[in-house]
Tab-separated table of C-alpha atoms in Angstrom:
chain	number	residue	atom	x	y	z
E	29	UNK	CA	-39.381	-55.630	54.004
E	30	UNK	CA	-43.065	-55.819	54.126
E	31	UNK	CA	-45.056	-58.578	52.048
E	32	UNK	CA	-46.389	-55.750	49.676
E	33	UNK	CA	-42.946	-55.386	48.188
E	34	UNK	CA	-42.239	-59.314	47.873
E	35	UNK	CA	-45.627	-60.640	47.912
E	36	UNK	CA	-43.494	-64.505	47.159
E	37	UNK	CA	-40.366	-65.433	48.755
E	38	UNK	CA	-37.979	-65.469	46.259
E	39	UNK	CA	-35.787	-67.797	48.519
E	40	UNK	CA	-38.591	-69.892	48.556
E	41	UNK	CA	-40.835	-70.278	44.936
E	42	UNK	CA	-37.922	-67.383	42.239
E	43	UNK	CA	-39.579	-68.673	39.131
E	44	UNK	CA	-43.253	-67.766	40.828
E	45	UNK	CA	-40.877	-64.241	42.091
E	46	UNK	CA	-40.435	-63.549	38.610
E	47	UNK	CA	-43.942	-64.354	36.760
E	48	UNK	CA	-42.720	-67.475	35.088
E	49	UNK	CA	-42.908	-71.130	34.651
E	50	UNK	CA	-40.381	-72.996	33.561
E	51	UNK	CA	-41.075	-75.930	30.796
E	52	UNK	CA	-38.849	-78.985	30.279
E	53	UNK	CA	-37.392	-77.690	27.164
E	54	UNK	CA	-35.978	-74.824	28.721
E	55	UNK	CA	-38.790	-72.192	27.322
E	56	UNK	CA	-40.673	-70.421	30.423
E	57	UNK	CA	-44.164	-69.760	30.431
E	58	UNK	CA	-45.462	-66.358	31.757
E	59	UNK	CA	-48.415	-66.275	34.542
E	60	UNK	CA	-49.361	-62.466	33.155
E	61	UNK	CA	-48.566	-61.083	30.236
E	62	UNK	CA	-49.309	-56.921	30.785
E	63	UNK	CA	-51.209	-55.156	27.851
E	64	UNK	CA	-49.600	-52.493	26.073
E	65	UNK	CA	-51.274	-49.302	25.628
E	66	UNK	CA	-50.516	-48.065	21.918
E	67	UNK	CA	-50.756	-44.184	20.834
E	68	UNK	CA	-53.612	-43.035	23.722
E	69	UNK	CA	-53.329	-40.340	26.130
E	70	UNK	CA	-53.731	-41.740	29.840
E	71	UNK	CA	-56.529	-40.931	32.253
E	72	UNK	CA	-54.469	-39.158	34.858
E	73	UNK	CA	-52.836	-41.339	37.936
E	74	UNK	CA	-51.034	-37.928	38.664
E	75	UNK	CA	-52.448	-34.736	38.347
E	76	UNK	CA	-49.172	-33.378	38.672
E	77	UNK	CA	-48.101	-34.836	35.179
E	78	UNK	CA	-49.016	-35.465	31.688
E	79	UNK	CA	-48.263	-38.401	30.455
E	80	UNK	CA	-48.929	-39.851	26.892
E	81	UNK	CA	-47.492	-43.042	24.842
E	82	UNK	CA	-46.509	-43.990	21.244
E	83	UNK	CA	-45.701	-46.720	19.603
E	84	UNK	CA	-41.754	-46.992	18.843
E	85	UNK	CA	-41.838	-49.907	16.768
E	86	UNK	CA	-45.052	-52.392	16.644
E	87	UNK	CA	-42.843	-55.265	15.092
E	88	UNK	CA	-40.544	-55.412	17.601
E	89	UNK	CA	-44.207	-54.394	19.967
E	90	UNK	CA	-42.127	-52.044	21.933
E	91	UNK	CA	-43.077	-48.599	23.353
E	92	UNK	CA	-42.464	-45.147	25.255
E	93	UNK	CA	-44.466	-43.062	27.709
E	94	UNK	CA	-43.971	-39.127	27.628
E	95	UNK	CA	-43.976	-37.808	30.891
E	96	UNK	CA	-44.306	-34.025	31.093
E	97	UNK	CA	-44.688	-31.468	34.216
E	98	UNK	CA	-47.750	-30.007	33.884
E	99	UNK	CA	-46.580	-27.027	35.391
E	100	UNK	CA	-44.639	-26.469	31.826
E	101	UNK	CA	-47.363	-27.148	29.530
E	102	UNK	CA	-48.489	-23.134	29.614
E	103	UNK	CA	-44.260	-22.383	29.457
E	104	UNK	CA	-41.923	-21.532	26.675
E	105	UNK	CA	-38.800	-23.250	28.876
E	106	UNK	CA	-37.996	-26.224	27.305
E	107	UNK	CA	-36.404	-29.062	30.332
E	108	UNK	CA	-33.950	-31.563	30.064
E	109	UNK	CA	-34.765	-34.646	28.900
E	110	UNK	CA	-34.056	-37.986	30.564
E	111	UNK	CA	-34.799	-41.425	28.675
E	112	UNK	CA	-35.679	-43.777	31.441
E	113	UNK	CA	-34.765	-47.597	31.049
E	114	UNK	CA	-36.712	-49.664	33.901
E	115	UNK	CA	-35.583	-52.661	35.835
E	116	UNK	CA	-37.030	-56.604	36.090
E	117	UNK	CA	-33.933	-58.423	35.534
E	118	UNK	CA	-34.388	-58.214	31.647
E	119	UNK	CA	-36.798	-61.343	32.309
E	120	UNK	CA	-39.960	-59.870	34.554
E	121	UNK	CA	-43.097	-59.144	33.086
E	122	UNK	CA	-42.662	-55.043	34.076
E	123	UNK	CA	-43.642	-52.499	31.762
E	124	UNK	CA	-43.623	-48.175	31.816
E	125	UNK	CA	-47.465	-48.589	32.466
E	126	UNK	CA	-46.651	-50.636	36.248
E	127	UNK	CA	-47.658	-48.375	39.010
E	128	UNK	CA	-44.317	-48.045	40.784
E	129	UNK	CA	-42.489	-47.234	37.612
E	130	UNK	CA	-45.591	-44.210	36.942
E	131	UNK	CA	-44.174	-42.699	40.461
E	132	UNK	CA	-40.946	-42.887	40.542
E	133	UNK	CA	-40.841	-41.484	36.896
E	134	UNK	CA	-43.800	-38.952	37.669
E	135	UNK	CA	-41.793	-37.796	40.962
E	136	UNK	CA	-38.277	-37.340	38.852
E	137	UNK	CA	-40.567	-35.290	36.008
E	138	UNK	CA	-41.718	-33.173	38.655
E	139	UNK	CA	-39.430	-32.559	41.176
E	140	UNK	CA	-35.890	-32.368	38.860
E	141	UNK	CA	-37.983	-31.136	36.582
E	142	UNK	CA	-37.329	-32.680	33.539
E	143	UNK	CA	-39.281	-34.465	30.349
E	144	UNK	CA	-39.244	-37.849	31.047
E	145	UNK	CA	-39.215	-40.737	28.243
E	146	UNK	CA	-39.600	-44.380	29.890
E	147	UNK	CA	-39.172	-46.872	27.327
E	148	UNK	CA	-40.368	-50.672	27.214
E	149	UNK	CA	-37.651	-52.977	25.381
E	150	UNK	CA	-38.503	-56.698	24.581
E	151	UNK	CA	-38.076	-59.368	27.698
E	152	UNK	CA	-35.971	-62.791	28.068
E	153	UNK	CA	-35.581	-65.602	27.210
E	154	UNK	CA	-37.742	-65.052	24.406
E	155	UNK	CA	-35.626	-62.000	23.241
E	156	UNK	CA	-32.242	-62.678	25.062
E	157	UNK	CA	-29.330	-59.816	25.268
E	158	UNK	CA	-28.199	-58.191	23.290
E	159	UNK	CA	-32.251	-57.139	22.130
E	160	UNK	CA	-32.731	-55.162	24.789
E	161	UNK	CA	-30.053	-53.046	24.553
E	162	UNK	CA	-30.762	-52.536	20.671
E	163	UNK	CA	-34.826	-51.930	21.135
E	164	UNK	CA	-32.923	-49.023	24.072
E	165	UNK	CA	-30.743	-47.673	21.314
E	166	UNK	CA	-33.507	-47.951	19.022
E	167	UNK	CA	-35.834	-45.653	20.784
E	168	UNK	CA	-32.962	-42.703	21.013
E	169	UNK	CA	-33.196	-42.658	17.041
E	170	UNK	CA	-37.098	-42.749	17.554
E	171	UNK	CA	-36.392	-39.420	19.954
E	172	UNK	CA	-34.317	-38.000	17.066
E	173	UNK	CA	-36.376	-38.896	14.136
E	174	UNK	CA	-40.272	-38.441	16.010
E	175	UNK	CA	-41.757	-35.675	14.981
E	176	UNK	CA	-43.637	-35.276	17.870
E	177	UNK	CA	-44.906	-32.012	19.087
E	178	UNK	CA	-44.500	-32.693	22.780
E	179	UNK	CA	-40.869	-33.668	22.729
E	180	UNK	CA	-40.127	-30.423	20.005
E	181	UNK	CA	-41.602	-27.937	22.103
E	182	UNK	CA	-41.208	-28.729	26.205
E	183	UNK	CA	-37.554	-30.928	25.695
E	184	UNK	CA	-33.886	-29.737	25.694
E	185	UNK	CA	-32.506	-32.100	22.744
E	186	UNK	CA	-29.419	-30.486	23.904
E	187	UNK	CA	-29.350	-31.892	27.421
E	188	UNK	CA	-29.814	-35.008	27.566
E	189	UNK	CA	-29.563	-38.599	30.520
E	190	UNK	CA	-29.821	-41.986	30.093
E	191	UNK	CA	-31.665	-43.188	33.340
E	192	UNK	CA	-31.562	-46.744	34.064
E	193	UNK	CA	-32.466	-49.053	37.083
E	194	UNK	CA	-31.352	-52.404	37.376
E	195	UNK	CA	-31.537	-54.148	34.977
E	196	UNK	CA	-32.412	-51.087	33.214
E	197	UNK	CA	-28.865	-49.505	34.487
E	198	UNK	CA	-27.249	-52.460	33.161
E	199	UNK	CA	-28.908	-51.642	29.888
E	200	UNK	CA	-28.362	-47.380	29.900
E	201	UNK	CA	-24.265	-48.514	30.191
E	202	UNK	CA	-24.227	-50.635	27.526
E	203	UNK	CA	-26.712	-48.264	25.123
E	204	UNK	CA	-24.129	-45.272	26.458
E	205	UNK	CA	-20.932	-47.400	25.079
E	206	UNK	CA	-22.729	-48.147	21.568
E	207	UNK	CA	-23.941	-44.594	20.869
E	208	UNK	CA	-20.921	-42.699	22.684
E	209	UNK	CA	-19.151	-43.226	19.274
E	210	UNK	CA	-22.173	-42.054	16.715
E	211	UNK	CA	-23.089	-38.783	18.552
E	212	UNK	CA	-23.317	-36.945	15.413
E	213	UNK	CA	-26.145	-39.453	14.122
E	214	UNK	CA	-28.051	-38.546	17.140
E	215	UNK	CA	-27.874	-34.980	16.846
E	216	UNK	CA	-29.562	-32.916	18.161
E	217	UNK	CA	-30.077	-35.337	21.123
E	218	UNK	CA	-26.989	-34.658	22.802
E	219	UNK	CA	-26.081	-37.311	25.224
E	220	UNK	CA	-24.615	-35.356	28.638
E	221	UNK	CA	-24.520	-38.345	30.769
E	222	UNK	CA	-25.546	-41.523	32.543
E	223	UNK	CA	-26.912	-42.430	35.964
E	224	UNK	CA	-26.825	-45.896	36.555
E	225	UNK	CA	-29.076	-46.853	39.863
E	226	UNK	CA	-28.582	-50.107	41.435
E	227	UNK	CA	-27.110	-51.526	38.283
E	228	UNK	CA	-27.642	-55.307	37.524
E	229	UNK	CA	-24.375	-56.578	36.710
E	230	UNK	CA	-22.775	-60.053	37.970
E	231	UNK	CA	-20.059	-62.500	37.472
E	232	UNK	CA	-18.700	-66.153	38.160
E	233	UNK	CA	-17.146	-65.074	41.453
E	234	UNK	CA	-19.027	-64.235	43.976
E	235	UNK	CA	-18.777	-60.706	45.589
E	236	UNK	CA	-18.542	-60.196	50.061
E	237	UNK	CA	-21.663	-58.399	49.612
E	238	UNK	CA	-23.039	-61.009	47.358
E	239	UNK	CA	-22.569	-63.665	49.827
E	240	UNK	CA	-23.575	-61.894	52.698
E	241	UNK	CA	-26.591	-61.220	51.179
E	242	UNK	CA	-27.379	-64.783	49.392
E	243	UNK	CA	-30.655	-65.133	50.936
E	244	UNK	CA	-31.902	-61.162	50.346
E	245	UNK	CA	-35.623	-60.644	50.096
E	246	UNK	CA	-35.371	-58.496	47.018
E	247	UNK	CA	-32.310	-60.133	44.855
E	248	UNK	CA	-31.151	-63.548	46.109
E	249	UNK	CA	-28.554	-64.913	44.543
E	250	UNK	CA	-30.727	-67.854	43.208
E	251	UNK	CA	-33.280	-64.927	41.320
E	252	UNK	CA	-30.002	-63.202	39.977
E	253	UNK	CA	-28.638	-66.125	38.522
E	254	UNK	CA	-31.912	-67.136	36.892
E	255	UNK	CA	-32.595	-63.857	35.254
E	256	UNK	CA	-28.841	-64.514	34.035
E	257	UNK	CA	-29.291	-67.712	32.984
E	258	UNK	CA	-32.536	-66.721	30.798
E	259	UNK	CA	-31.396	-63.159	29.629
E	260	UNK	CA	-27.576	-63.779	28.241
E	261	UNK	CA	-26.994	-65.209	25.297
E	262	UNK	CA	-27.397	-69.331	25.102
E	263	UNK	CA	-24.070	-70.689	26.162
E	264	UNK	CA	-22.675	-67.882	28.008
E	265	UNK	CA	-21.387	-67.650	31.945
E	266	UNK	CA	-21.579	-64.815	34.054
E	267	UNK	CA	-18.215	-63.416	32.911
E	268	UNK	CA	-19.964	-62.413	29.725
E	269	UNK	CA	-19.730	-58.836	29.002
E	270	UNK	CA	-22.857	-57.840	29.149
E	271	UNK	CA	-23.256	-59.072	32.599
E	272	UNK	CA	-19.747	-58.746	34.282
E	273	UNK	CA	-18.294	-55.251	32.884
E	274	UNK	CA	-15.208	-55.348	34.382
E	275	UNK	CA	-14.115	-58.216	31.112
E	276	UNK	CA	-14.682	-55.601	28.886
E	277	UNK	CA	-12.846	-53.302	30.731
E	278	UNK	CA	-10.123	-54.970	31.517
E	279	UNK	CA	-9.652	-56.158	27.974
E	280	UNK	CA	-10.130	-52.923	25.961
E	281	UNK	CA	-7.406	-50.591	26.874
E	282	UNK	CA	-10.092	-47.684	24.012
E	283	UNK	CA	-13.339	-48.947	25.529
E	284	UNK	CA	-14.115	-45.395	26.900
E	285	UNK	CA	-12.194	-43.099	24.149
E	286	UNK	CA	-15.323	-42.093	22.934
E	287	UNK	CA	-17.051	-41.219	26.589
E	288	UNK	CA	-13.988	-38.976	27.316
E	289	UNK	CA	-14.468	-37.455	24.194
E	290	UNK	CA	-17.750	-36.585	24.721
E	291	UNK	CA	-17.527	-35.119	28.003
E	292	UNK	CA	-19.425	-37.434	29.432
E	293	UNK	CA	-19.646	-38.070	33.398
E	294	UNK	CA	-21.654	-41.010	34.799
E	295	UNK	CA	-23.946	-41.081	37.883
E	296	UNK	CA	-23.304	-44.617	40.054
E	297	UNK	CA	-26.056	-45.136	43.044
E	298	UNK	CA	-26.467	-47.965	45.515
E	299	UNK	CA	-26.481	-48.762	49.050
E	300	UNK	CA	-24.864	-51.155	51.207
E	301	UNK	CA	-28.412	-53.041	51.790
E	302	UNK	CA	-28.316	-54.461	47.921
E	303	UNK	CA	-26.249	-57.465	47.510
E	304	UNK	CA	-24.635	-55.796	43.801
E	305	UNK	CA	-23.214	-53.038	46.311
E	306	UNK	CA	-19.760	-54.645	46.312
E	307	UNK	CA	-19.772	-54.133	42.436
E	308	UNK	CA	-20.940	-50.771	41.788
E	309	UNK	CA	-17.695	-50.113	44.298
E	310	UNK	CA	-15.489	-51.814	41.945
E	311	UNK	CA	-17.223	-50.633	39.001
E	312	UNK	CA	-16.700	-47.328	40.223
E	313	UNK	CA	-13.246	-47.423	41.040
E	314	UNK	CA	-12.376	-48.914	37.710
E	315	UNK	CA	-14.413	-46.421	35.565
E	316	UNK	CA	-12.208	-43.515	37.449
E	317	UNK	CA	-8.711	-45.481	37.140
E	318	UNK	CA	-9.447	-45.092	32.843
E	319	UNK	CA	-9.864	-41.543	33.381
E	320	UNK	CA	-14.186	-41.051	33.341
E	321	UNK	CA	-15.656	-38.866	35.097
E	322	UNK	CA	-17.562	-40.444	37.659
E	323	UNK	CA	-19.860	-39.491	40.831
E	324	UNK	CA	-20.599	-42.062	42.915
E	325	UNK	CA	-23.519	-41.943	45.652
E	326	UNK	CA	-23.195	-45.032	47.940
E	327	UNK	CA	-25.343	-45.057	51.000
E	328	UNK	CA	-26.099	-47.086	54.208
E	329	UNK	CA	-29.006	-49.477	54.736
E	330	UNK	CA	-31.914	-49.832	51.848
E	331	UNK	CA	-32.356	-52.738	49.624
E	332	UNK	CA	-32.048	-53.204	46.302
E	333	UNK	CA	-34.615	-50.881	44.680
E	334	UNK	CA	-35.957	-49.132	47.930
E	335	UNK	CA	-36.386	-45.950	46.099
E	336	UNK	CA	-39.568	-47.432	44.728
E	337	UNK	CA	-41.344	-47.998	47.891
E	338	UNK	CA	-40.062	-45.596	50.420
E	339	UNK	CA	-40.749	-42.368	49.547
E	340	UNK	CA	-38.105	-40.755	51.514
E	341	UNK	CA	-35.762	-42.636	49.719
E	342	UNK	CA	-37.102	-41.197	46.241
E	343	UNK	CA	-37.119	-38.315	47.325
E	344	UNK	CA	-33.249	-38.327	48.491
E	345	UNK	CA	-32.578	-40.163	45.009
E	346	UNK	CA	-34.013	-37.546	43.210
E	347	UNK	CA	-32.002	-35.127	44.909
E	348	UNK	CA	-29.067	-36.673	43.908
E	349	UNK	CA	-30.019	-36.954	40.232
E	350	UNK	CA	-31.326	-33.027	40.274
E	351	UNK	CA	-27.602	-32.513	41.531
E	352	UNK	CA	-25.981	-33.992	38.776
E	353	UNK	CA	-28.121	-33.463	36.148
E	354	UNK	CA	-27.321	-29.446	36.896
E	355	UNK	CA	-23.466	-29.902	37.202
E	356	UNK	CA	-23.787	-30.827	33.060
């Protein structure tokens, strides 16, 4: 990997990798906070989209981006819509408005197509899980309840995905379980499925891939288990739920009742490259053994998170997602 995708080692400097300093009394200070644009249309980085944001709830000063084909703007077919939930290991200073989350969510808009809705949730330690998952769950009643015009007249309510990478796949599993049982308070967003990309999930044990790939460029072990550290609850290991599913799973003979129910089939990607490879395998096979209905995509070589800076990766990822996203 080049220096423009890890401009610090993480190996070397992983609180400078993440955009933090850590204080003595365990609080962090961030080197950049990113401003958040509130309610404006955006000057266009892609003529091939438009893209506006709104305000979800200032409190809580989180946010979403519309992202619409402009080739449907002048059409009465309404697409389906996909809320996107981005990575950063729940602790990173990213937000919808970084430039490699525009692409990747400007090329999935365009070439699926689809209505895209990326959503900004609040960041650890200073909100620790479980407040992103409720700011994600949050913004699918802001979908329901927003009167806005875009979403009424170029989005398919009816059709539905929960998108999330990383960290942000982490989070679109865990939003899936809590609404999968309330579907009729979401109506008419009707939830169809969930693709979970390069999940962030861990665990006390260490995985083969893991291990092999303790000193990774992109997610080291030492990054993973300070975004862990900082974004789970005070006092918790690794073997919490929200970071090791397979607890959960194992423990909770009903946990997917309500996903079965619903008809729901889930979307796992990775590649042998990323060091979490090992557990989107067992993830996988575990999700199937309860009965859901699962595609899995593994691939060889890539890293974790190539698909945002090779394009020919992208472009095979959205494939996959176009794929799926017509099989529902």
């Amino acid at each position: 990997m080049s220096n423009q995708i890890a401009p610090i080692d993480p190996n070397v400097d992983p609180y400078g990798y993440l955009g933090i300093i850590p204080n003595t009394d365990g609080s962090i200070t961030r080197s950049q906070i990113p401003p958040r644009p509130f309610s404006t249309t955006i000057p266009d980085h892609d003529s091939s989209v438009f893209i506006k944001d709104f305000v979800i709830n200032p409190i809580k000063d989180t946010w979403a981006r519309i992202i619409i084909p402009r080739e449907v703007l002048n059409s009465e077919n309404k697409l389906p819509l996909v809320v996107y939930f981005h990575g950063g290991g729940f602790v990173m200073a990213i937000t919808i408005d970084t430039p490699i989350l525009q692409k990747i969510c400007a090329t999935l808009a365009v070439e699926i197509p689809a209505i895209i809705v990326s959503v900004d949730y609040r960041y650890a330690p200073e909100n620790r899980l479980p407040a992103a998952y409720d700011d994600c769950v949050e913004s699918l009643y802001w979908i329901k309840n927003n009167p806005n015009e875009l979403l009424k007249k170029y989005a398919d309510f009816s059709k539905c995905f929960l998108l999330g990478t990383s960290s942000g796949g982490n989070i679109a599993y865990h939003v899936g379980l809590r609404v999968a049982g309330v579907s009729e308070y979401l109506k008419p967003l009707e939830i169809k499925g969930l693709i979970l990309y390069h999940s962030l999930f861990g665990g006390n044990e260490r995985t083969k891939s893991e291990l092999r790939l303790a000193r990774d460029k992109m997610l080291p072990l030492n990054v993973s288990d300070i975004m862990w550290e900082l974004g789970l609850p005070i006092g918790s290991d690794r073997d919490h739920p929200y970071c090791n599913p397979m607890v959960e799973i194992q423990s909770n003979e009903n946990l997917f009742d309500q996903v079965k129910i619903q008809g729901w089939k889930i979307l796992i990607i990775d590649c042998d490259g990323d060091p979490l490879i090992d557990r989107q395998i067992e993830f996988s096979k575990m999700l199937k053994a309860k009965g859901v209905q699962v595609v899995d995509c593994f691939s060889e070589g890539g890293f974790h998170g190539c698909e945002y800076f090779d394009g020919m990766k992208l472009k095979e990822l959205t494939l996959v997602v176009k794929e799926f996203m017509r099989g529902n």
